[in-house]
Coordinates of C-alpha atoms in Angstrom, one line a residue:
X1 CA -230.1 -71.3 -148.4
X2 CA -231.2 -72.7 -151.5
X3 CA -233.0 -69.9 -153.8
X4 CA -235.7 -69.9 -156.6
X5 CA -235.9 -72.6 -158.9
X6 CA -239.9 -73.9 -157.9
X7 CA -240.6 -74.4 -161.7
X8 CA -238.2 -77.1 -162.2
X9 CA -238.7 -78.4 -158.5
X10 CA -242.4 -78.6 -159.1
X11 CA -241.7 -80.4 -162.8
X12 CA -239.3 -83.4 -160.9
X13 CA -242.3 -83.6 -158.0
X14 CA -244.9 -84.2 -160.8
X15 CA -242.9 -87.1 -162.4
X16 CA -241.9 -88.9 -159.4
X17 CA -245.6 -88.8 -158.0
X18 CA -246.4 -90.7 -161.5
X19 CA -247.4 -94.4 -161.4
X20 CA -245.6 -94.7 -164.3
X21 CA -241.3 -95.5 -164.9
X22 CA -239.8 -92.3 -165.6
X23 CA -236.5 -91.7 -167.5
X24 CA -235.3 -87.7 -167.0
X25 CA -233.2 -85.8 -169.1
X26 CA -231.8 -82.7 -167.2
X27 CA -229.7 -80.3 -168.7
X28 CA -227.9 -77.2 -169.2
X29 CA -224.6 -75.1 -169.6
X30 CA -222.1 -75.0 -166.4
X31 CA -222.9 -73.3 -163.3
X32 CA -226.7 -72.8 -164.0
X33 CA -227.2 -75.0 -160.9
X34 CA -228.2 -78.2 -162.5
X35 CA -226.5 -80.6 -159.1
X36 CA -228.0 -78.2 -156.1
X37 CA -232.0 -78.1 -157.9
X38 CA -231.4 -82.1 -158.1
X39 CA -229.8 -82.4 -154.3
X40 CA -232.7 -79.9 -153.6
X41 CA -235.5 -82.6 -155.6
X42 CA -233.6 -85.7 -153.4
X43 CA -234.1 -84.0 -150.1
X44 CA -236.6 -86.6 -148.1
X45 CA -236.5 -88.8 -150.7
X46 CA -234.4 -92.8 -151.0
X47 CA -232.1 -92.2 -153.6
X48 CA -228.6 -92.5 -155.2
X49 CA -226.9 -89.7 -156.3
X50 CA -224.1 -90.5 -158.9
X51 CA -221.6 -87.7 -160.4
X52 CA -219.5 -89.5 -162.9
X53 CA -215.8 -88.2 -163.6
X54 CA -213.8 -88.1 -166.6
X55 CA -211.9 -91.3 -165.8
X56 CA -211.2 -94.7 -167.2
X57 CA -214.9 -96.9 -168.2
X58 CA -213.4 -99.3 -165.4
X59 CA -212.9 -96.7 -162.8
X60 CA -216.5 -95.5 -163.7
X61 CA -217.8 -98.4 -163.2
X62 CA -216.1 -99.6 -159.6
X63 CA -217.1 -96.2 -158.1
X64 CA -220.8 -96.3 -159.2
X65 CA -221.2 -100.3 -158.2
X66 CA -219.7 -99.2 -155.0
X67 CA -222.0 -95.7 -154.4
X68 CA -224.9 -98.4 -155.4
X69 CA -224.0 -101.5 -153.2
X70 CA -224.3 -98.9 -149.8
X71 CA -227.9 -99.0 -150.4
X72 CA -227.4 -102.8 -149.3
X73 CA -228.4 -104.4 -152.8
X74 CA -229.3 -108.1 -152.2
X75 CA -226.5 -108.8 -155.2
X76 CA -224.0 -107.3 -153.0
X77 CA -224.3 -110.6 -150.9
X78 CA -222.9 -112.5 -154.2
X79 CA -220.2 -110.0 -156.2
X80 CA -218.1 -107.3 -155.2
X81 CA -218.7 -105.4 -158.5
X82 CA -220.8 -105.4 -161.2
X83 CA -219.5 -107.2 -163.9
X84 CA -220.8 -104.6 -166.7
X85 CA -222.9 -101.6 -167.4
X86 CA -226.4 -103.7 -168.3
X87 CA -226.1 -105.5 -165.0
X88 CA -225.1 -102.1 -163.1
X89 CA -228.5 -100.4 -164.1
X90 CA -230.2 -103.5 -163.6
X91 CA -229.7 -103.3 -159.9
X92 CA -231.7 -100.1 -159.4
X93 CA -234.5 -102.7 -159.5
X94 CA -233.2 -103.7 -156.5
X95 CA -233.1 -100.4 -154.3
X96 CA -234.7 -101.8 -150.7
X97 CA -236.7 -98.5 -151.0
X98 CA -240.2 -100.5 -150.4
X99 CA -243.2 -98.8 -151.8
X100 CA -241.7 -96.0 -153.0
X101 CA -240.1 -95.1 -156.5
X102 CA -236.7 -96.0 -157.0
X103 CA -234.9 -92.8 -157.8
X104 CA -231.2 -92.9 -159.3
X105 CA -229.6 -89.2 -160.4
X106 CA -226.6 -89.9 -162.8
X107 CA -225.1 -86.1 -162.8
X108 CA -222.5 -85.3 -165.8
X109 CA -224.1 -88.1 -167.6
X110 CA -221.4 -87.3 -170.7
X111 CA -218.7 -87.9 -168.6
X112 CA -219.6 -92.2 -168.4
X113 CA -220.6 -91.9 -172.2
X114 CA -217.5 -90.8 -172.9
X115 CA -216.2 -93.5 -171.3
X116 CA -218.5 -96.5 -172.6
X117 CA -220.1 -95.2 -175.9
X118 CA -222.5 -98.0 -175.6
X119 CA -224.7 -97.0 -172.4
X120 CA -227.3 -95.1 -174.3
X121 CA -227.8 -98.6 -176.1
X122 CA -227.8 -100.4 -173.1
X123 CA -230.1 -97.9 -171.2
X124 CA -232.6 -98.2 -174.4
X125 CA -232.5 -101.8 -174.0
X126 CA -233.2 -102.4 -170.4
X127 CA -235.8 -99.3 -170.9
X128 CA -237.8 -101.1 -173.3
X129 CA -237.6 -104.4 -171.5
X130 CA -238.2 -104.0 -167.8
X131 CA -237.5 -100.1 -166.7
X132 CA -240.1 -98.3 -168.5
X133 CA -243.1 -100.3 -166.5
X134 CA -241.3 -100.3 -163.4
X135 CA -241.8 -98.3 -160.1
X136 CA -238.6 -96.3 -161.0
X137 CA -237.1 -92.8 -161.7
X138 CA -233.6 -92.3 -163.9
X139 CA -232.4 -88.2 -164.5
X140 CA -229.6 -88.1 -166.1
X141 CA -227.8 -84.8 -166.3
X142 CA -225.6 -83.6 -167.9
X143 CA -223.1 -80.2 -169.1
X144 CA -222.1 -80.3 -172.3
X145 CA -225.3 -79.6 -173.9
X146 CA -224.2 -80.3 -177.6
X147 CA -223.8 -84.0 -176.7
X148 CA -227.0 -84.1 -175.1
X149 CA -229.0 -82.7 -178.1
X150 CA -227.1 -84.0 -181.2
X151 CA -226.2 -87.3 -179.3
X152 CA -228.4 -88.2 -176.4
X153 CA -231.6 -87.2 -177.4
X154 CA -231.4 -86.6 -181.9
X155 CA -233.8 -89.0 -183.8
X156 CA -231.7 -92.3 -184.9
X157 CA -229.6 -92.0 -181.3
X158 CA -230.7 -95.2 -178.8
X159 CA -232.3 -93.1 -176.4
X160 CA -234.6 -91.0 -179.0
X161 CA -238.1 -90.8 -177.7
X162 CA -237.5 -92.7 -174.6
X163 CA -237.5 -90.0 -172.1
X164 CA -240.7 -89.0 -170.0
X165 CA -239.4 -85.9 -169.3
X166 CA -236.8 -83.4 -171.1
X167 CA -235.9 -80.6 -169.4
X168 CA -233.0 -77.6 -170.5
X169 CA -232.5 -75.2 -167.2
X170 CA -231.7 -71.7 -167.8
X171 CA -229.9 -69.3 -165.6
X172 CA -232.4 -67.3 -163.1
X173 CA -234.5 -64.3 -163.8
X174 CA -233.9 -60.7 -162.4
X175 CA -236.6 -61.9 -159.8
X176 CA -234.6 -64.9 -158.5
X177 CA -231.1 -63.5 -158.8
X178 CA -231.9 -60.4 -156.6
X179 CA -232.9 -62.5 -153.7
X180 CA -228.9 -63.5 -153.0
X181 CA -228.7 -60.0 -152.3
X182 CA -232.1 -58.8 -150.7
X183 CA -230.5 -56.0 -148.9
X184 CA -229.4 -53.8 -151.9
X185 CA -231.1 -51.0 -152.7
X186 CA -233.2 -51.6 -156.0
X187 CA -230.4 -49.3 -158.1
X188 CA -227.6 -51.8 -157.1
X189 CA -230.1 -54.9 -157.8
X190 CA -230.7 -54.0 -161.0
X191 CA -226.6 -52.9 -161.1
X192 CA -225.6 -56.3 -159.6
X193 CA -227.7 -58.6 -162.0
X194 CA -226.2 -56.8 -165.1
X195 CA -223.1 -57.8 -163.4
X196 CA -223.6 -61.1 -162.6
X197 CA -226.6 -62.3 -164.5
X198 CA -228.6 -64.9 -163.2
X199 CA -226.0 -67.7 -162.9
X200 CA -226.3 -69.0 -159.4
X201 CA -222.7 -70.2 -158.7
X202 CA -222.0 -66.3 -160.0
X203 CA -224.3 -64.8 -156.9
X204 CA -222.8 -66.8 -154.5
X205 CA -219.3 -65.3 -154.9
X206 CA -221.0 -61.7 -153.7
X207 CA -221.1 -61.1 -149.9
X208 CA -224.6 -59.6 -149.0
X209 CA -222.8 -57.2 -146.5
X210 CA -220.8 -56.1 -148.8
X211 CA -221.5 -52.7 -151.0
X212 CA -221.7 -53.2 -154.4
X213 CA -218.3 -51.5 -155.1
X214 CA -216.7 -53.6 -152.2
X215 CA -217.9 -56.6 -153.8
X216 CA -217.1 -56.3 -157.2
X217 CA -213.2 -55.1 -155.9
X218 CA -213.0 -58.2 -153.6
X219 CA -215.1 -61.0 -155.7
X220 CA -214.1 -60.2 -159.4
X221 CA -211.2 -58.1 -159.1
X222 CA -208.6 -59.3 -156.9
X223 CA -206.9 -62.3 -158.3
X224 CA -207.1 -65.5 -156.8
X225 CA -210.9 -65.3 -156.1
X226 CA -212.9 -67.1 -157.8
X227 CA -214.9 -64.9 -160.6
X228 CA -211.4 -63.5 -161.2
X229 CA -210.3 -66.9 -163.3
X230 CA -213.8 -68.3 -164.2
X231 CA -214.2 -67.2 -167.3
X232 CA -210.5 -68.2 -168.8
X233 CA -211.3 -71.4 -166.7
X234 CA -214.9 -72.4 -168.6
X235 CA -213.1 -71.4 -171.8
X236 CA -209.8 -73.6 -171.6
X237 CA -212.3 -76.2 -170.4
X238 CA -214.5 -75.8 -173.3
X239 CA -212.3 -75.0 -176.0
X240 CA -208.8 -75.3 -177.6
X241 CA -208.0 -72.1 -179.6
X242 CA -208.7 -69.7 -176.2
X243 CA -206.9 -66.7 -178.0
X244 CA -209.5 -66.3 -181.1
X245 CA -212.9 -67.2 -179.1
X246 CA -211.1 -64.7 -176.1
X247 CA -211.1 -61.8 -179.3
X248 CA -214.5 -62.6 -180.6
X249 CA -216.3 -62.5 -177.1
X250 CA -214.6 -59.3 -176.5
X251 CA -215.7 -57.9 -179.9
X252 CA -219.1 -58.8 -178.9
X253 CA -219.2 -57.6 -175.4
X254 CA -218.1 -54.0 -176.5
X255 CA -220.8 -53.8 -179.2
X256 CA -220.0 -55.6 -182.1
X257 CA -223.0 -57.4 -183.4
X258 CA -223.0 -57.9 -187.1
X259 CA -221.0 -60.6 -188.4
X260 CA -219.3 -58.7 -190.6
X261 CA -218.8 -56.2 -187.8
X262 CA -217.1 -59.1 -185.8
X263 CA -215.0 -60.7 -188.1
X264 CA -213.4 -56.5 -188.4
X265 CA -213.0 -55.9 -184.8
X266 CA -211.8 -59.6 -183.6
X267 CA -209.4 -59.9 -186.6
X268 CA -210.7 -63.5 -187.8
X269 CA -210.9 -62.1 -191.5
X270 CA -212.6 -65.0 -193.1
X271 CA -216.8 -64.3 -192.2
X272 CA -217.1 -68.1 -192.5
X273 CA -214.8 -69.0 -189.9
X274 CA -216.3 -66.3 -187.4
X275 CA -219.6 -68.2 -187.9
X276 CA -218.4 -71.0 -187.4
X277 CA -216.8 -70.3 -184.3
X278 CA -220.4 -68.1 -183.4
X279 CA -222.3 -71.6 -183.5
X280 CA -219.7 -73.3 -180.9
X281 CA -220.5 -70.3 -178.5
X282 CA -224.1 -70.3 -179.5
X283 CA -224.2 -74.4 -178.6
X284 CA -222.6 -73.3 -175.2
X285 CA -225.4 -70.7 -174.4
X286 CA -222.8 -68.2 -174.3
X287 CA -224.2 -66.1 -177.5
X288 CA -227.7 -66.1 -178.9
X289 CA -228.2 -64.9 -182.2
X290 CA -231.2 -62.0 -182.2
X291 CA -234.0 -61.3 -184.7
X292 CA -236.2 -58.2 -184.6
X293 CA -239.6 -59.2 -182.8
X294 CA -241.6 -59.8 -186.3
X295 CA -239.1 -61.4 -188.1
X296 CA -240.1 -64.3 -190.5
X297 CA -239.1 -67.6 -190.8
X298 CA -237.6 -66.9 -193.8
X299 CA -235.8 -64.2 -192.6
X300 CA -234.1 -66.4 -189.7
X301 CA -232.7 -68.5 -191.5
X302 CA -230.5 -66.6 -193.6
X303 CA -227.2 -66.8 -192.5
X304 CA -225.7 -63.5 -192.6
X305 CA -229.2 -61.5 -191.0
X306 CA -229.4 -60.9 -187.1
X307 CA -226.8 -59.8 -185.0
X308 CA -225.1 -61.8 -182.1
X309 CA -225.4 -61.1 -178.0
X310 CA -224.0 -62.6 -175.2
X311 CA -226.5 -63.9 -173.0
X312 CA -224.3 -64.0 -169.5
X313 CA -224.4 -61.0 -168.4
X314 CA -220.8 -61.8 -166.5
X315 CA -219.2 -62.7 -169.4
X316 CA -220.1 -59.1 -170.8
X317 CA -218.6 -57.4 -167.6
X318 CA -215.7 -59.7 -167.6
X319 CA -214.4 -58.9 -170.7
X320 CA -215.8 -55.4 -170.8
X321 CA -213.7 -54.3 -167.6
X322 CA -211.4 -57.5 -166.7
X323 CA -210.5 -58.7 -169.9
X324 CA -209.1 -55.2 -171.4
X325 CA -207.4 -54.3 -167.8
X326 CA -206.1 -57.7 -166.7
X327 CA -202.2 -56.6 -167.1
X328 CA -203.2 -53.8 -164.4
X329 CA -204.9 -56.2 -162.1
X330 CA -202.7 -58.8 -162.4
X331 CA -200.3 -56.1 -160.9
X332 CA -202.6 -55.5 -158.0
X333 CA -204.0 -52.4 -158.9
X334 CA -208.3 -53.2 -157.7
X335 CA -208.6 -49.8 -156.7
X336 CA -207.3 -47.7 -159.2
X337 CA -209.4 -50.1 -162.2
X338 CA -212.5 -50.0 -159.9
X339 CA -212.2 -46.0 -159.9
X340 CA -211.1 -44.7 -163.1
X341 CA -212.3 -47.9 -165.9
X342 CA -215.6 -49.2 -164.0
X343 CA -216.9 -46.8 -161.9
X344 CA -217.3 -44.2 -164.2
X345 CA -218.9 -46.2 -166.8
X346 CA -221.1 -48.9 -164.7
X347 CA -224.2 -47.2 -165.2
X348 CA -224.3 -47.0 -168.3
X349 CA -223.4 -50.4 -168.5
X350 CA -226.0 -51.3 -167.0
X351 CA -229.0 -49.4 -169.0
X352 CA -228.4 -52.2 -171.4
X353 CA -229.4 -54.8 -168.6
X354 CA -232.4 -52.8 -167.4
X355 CA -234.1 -53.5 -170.7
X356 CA -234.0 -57.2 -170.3
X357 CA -235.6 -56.9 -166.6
X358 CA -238.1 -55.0 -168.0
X359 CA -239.2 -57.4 -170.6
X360 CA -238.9 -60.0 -167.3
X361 CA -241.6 -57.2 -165.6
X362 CA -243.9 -57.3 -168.7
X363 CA -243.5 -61.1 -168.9
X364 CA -244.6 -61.1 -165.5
X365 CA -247.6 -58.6 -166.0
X366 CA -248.4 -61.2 -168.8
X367 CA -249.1 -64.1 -166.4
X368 CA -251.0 -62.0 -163.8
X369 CA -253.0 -61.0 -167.2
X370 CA -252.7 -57.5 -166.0
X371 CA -251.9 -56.4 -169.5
X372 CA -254.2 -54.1 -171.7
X373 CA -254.3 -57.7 -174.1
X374 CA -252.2 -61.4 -173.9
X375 CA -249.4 -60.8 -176.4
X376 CA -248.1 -63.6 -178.7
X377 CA -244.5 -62.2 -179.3
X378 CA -242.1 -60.2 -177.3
X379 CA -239.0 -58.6 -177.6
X380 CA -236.7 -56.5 -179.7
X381 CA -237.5 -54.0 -182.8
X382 CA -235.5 -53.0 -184.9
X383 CA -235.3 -52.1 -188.9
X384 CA -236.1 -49.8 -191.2
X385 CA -239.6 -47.5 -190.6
X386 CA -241.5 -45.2 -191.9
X387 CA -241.4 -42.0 -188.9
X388 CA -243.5 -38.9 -188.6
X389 CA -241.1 -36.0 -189.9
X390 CA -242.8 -32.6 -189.7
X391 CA -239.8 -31.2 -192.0
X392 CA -240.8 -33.7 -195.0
X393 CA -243.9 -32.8 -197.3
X394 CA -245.7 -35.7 -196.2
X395 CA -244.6 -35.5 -192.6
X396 CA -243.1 -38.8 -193.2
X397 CA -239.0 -40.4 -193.5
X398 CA -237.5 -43.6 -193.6
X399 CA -235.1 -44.3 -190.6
X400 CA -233.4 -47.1 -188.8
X401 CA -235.3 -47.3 -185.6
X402 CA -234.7 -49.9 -182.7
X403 CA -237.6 -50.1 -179.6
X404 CA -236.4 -51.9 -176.5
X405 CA -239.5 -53.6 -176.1
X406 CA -242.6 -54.6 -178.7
X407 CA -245.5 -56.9 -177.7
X408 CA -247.4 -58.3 -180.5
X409 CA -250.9 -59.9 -180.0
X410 CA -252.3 -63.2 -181.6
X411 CA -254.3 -61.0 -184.6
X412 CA -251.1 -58.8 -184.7
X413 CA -253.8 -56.1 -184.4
X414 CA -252.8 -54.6 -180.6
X415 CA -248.8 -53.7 -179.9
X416 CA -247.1 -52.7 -176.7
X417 CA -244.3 -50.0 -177.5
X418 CA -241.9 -50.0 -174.6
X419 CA -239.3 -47.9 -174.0
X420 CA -236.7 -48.4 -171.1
X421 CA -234.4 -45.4 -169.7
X422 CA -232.0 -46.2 -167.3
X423 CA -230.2 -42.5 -167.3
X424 CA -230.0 -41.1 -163.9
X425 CA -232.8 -38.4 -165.1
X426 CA -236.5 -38.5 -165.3
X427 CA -238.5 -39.8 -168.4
X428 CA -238.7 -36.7 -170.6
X429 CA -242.0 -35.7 -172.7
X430 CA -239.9 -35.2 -175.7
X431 CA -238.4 -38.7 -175.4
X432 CA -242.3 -39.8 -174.6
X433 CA -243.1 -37.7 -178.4
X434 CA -240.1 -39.8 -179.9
X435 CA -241.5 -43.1 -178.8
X436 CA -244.6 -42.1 -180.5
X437 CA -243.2 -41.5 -183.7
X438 CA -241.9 -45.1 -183.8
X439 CA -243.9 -47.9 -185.8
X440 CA -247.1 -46.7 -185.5
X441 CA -247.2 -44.6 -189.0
X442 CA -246.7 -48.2 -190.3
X443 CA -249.7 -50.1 -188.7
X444 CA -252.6 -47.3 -189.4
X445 CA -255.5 -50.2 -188.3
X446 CA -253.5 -51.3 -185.0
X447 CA -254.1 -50.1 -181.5
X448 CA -251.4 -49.1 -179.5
X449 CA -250.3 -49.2 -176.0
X450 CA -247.2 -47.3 -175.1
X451 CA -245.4 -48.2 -171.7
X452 CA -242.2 -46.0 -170.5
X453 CA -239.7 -47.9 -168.0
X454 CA -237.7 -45.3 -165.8
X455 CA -235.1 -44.9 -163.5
X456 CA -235.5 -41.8 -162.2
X457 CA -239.3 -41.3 -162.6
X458 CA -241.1 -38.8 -164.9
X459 CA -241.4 -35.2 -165.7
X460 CA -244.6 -33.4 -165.0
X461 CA -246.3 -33.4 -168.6
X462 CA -246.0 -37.7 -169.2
X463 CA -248.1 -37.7 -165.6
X464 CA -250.9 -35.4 -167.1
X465 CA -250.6 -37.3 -169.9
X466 CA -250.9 -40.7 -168.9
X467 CA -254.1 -39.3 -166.8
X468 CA -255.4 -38.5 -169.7
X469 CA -254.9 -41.5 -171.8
X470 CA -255.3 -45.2 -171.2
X471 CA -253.2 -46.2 -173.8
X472 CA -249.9 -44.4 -171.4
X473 CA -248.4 -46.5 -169.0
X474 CA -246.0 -45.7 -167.0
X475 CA -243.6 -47.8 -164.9
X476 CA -240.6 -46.7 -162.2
X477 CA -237.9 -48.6 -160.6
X478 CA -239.5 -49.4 -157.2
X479 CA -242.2 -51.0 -159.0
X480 CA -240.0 -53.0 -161.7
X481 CA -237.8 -54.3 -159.2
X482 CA -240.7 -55.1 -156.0
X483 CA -243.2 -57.0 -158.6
X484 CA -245.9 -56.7 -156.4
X485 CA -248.2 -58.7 -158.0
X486 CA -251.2 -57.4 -155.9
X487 CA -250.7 -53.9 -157.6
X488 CA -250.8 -55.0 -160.6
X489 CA -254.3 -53.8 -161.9
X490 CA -253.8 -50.2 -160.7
X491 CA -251.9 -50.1 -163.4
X492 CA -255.3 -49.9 -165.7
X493 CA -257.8 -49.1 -163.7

């Protein structure tokens, strides 16, 4: 069953219902699911679906004149082979597909420029000559995602400002990954996506009849399946000196953010070099590099300011539990790792998580416009600000505050304080109070809208409160995890 995916569906539908030749560039990092949302796009449809391998230009070229000439090309009545790469696109001219567009998918598109550095100069060519006006439609897709930016598509490359249509897929929101496993309770949803993330090929690996425990002993911990390897796999794949980027993801997946911070913990002394190797994991999409919410331009682009997160969630498990007890698995001992190294410490694990879906839940409350105002930014807090202190003489301190969630509007005159508990416990008022003390003593002119995320509900005095106020909203797990989008406005009525 093929899951989720309708906004890159519907963006392939509208360009091949144009009238107009159109030249696709479809990316992103391995196992997002780039090949089943194309097979997907191609069902009903004449077409030729290409995956080039890393082989030979020669071998390239026989297998894709032969996966061409079975859509009985009138040119196959004259050669056995395209002689070159000009004449082999030429022929998707010739696709007996009548009135209806010509589609050609070329998936790992890197893999034949590798090959034959000269196709993006070829496809420009024949683009600008005959394609571009023609009833056609080329997607080329591709991995390696470095290649595609800096090579493929960078001003002064051939192909610059040829393509119709450029679009990077991302792994799958909370909403889309939970549907893999629609039989979980919403606790293990919500345990399972910080798991697993929203990497398609990842969600597959999990047997829906399985428990949650069952699954993560049989799928990720018993060697020889498939999650068990994958991450040492994409890493040998991607990169030669395994060992260092194997110490620096670990640094990062236990809680090292700072450069400084990571250079210490992974041993790579030399700040530069850590960066260095940052930018490689960063060009992967393994590690995003995260500013507070307001942050300036300026600010940005200093080197040494934000701190650095992995953004697959897998890749934080695996080397949060794998990675640090593979000499004990690789003995056979899934049980006994399950029990005393995940078990105990998989919830909290996953509070971390539960902030991100709840900034997918807000984003969502956004597009229904069931918000108290549209915000312009959202995301992450965190810096120094000025809190109220009833100790201090002017009730005021200076502290290092970080707020899960902050939405700012256009006029940066309305914010959305939200904070996200994940704790096993109800949402206490004194944690309510704390989240009041945050920001707001800085921004005397703004209004503000506080909205608590919870687990395990609330306690009595944030219900009377949020009767009482407008400004309160409040938000449990069965309704972050349903999205019912028909329930939205009760929210503020």
């Amino acid at each position: 069953m093929f899951i989720g995916r309708e906004k890159e569906l519907e963006f392939l539908e509208n360009r091949y219902h144009s009238s107009k030749g159109q030249l696709i560039v479809l990316y992103g990092r391995r196992r997002i699911g780039k090949t089943e949302t194309l097979r997907k796009f191609c069902e009903g449809k004449p077409h030729v679906f290409f995956v080039c391998r890393e082989c030979t230009d020669k071998l390239q070229l026989k297998s894709f004149s032969e996966k061409m000439f079975k859509e009985n090309l009138p040119s196959k009545q004259y050669i056995n082979q395209f002689a070159d790469w000009e004449k082999a696109f030429r022929s998707i001219l010739e696709l007996p597909y009548e009135n209806r567009k010509k589609l050609l998918v070329i998936d790992e598109f890197p893999y034949m420029c590798k090959g034959c550095p000269e196709i993006p100069s070829i496809l420009q060519n024949l683009w600008d000559e005959v394609l571009k006006d023609s009833n056609i439609m080329l997607i080329l897709c591709g991995s390696a995602m470095s290649f595609i930016e800096k090579e493929l598509l960078a001003e002064k490359n051939p192909l610059y400002g040829r393509a119709t249509g450029i679009y990077k897929m991302n792994e799958m929101s909370f909403y889309d990954a939970i549907q893999f496993l629609p039989d979980y309770s919403n606790y293990d949803k919500v345990l399972a996506y910080s798991i697993l993330g929203g990497i398609p090929h990842y969600l597959r690996q999990f047997d829906p009849n399985l428990s949650l425990s069952d699954n993560i002993k049989q799928n990720i911990l018993t060697k020889g399946c498939v999650l068990y390897s994958e991450i040492d796999f994409l890493l040998r794949q991607e990169f030669r000196e395994t060992s260092v980027y194997n110490s620096l993801i670990e640094a990062v997946a236990l809680g090292s953010t700072r450069l400084n911070d990571i250079s210490q913990k992974s041993l790579v002394e030399d700040t530069s070099k850590t960066s260095v190797y940052l930018r490689n994991l960063i060009e992967l999409g393994l590690v995003k590099r995260e500013f507070s919410v307001d942050a300036a331009t300026k600010e940005r682009a200093n080197a040494n300011r934000g701190i650095y997160k992995l953004t697959d969630n897998y890749f934080r498990f695996w080397y949060s539990f794998v990675f640090t007890n593979i000499s004990d698995l690789e003995a056979g001992d899934v049980d006994g790792v399950f029990e005393y190294a995940i078990a105990p410490l998989l919830h909290e694990f996953a509070a971390f998580t539960f902030e991100d879906v709840c900034t997918q839940y807000v984003q969502e409350l956004q597009k229904a416009n069931a918000l108290p105002f549209r915000y312009r930014r959202i995301g992450r807090w965190f810096g120094k600000t000025t809190v109220r202190d009833l100790s201090q003489k002017d009730g005021l301190r200076t502290a290092e505050t970080e707020i899960d969630i902050v939405a700012i509007s256009q006029q940066m005159d309305q914010y959305l304080i939200g904070e996200c508990k994940f704790k096993g416990k109800p949402f206490t008022y004194s944690e309510y109070l704390d989240t009041l003390a945050k920001l707001a003593p800085t921004k005397a002119n703004a209004v503000f809208y506080y909205a608590l995320f919870s687990e395990s509900g609330f306690d009595e005095k944030i219900y009377e409160a949020a009767k009482e106020s407008k400004q309160l909203l409040l938000f449990a797990l069965d309704a972050i995890v349903n999205c019912k989008k028909e329930n939205f406005t009760l929210y503020y009525s």
